[in-house]
């Protein structure tokens, strides 16, 4: 497209030409060239109004009576009765309104434009032992891509060698670079700030996280909220009503100018743009902050959330159990001896809690021997043969099964650890109880702050839904300020809990990992996926996807939704009050067609400026505080603790 064609196609070309013709008409009138002035004024009306008229005709052909029809009828009627200035003013100001609307929507879509801008163009891959530069879309899955300092990551993939710091702001909204090493995941569109990485490509082109985000934001900004759908229905009967009012007023008063003025004054331009501009701005702001909201309807629903249900493991807690306690009960042994026996037993176990025990032994320099025999016992623990000794690791029922006598010390220690939110495991060697060890999944540092900020954002109750036992769940609730705990739940129980809250009249958001929480997530009014950057399913299916693994994004999302809906309501009020005031002014006298359009455009500007406030980043509600305690819950062996 040539430069001239770009200018003609630009949104401001028509208003500029029409405005110029109006000025020339005034000049001609000033030098007593009335006919030339009239022709120029009509030309100004035609230039500004022909697109409006074409749109009105197209709408009529689809049996839709829109705002364009009001403006077209008013302008044509004004020309017929010789009010050329009014015709030009109406169409010129309406054309400016269209240009402002387009400019504003483009401005509020800036988040999408920024996401597209960070998409990488080239990649450096290893082929035949040589570094080859290719287009980012030409990388093949499984190839090794080199990411050097300052370069954009061109694909989704896993680091296979090297270390470096990656700026993931375009994906997660996190401002600080994230350290990456072997086994870590990286995303297309992020930027290397230090180091050198070799990445095995797993997602390219449209299969990258960035591409999915762009697609989701694009869809979401075009999706309508319930309020916007209501206004569309409102406009379908409002426009014919204004036409009928103008016709009756003209017939009763015999004043054609009055009828035409009513047509112009009745154009709710600000009402038409009030909702779309707020939705686009709100969703755009969220995308910049690493929060994907599926559409206007979900944005509006999120503003009504008064109960938040959260999973425990991996949401309120780190999801990575660690060894917290080693209680020595045999005076002949040291702490390291008890840990060594536990690690020797767990070296042959596939249970998730084996990993933190082995990691602790390794960190303390304790050598671990593989067991000669491993016998898992469902619901109780594990029996192994190690260095010629029978080692039991499990609960009190395991000791009873093998006839191991406990004087009560192990049971008391285990109960004390469990009450503190830890998972206890009794260790017995041959027929002697030697100690108790415990593991715990640590509470996230920002979990308590998240609960505070949810309350500050208007959420009345935060409910924990977990499969873990009551003692562990209660310890987490104490540490974080959770309002209500429902423990020992199966996936279907979590679903029932969400439905029960909904029947009680609450608007419920469910936050979970999307696997065992899938039924509850689907049933909730808003399903929230955390840490969704690496999950294509989460990005596509969640109503709200928090791209980073940051708890404070949840209250931020709810707060933004409430601000957006508040702006929508303010805009609707501004638009309707403007129309009512102008209509009253017409009947009472003093408001002309040109004045009415000028006030209309002023109201459009007010609505736009009001919506643009959403693009500013707000500080999260609530104040940060330190967690109440460090105890937390973990998964455990069947019969001891269950995964939450």
Tab-separated table of N, CA and C in Angstrom, residues 18 22 29 54 58 78 105 118 136 181 277 372 383 396 447 453 467 534 557 561:
chain	number	residue	atom	x	y	z
A	18	UNK	N	-13.415	16.652	6.059
A	18	UNK	CA	-14.691	17.289	6.370
A	18	UNK	C	-14.479	18.584	7.156
A	22	UNK	N	-15.484	22.496	6.115
A	22	UNK	CA	-16.295	23.368	6.978
A	22	UNK	C	-15.605	24.716	7.159
A	29	UNK	N	-18.250	32.201	3.296
A	29	UNK	CA	-19.346	33.011	3.819
A	29	UNK	C	-18.856	34.362	4.289
A	54	UNK	N	-23.868	4.441	4.408
A	54	UNK	CA	-23.662	3.086	3.882
A	54	UNK	C	-23.857	2.051	4.993
A	58	UNK	N	-26.647	-0.994	5.217
A	58	UNK	CA	-26.262	-2.389	5.458
A	58	UNK	C	-26.982	-2.960	6.675
A	78	UNK	N	-31.739	17.571	7.516
A	78	UNK	CA	-31.200	18.921	7.682
A	78	UNK	C	-30.832	19.543	6.350
A	105	UNK	N	-9.734	1.957	21.119
A	105	UNK	CA	-9.687	0.505	21.150
A	105	UNK	C	-8.306	-0.001	20.746
A	118	UNK	N	6.982	-9.032	20.797
A	118	UNK	CA	8.061	-9.802	21.410
A	118	UNK	C	8.253	-11.165	20.756
A	136	UNK	N	12.387	-18.496	13.126
A	136	UNK	CA	11.887	-19.145	14.341
A	136	UNK	C	10.866	-20.239	14.017
A	181	UNK	N	18.403	-23.479	34.521
A	181	UNK	CA	19.469	-24.461	34.399
A	181	UNK	C	18.934	-25.721	33.767
A	277	UNK	N	-14.886	-0.513	25.356
A	277	UNK	CA	-13.610	0.114	25.677
A	277	UNK	C	-13.142	-0.301	27.070
A	372	UNK	N	18.124	-54.888	50.172
A	372	UNK	CA	18.139	-56.177	49.471
A	372	UNK	C	16.731	-56.659	49.132
A	383	UNK	N	8.376	-52.351	54.378
A	383	UNK	CA	9.307	-53.258	55.055
A	383	UNK	C	10.448	-53.550	54.095
A	396	UNK	N	1.821	-46.566	63.154
A	396	UNK	CA	1.689	-47.442	64.318
A	396	UNK	C	1.137	-48.804	63.920
A	447	UNK	N	1.344	-16.870	50.941
A	447	UNK	CA	-0.003	-17.438	51.087
A	447	UNK	C	-0.866	-16.602	52.029
A	453	UNK	N	-5.233	-10.112	51.062
A	453	UNK	CA	-5.584	-9.285	49.905
A	453	UNK	C	-6.907	-9.718	49.281
A	467	UNK	N	-7.551	-33.005	50.117
A	467	UNK	CA	-7.656	-34.428	50.408
A	467	UNK	C	-6.876	-34.826	51.638
A	534	UNK	N	3.176	-23.144	31.300
A	534	UNK	CA	3.656	-24.344	30.636
A	534	UNK	C	2.557	-25.310	30.246
A	557	UNK	N	-6.186	-10.105	40.118
A	557	UNK	CA	-7.162	-10.351	39.051
A	557	UNK	C	-8.572	-9.978	39.497
A	561	UNK	N	-10.946	-6.969	37.999
A	561	UNK	CA	-12.301	-7.240	37.502
A	561	UNK	C	-13.309	-6.294	38.145
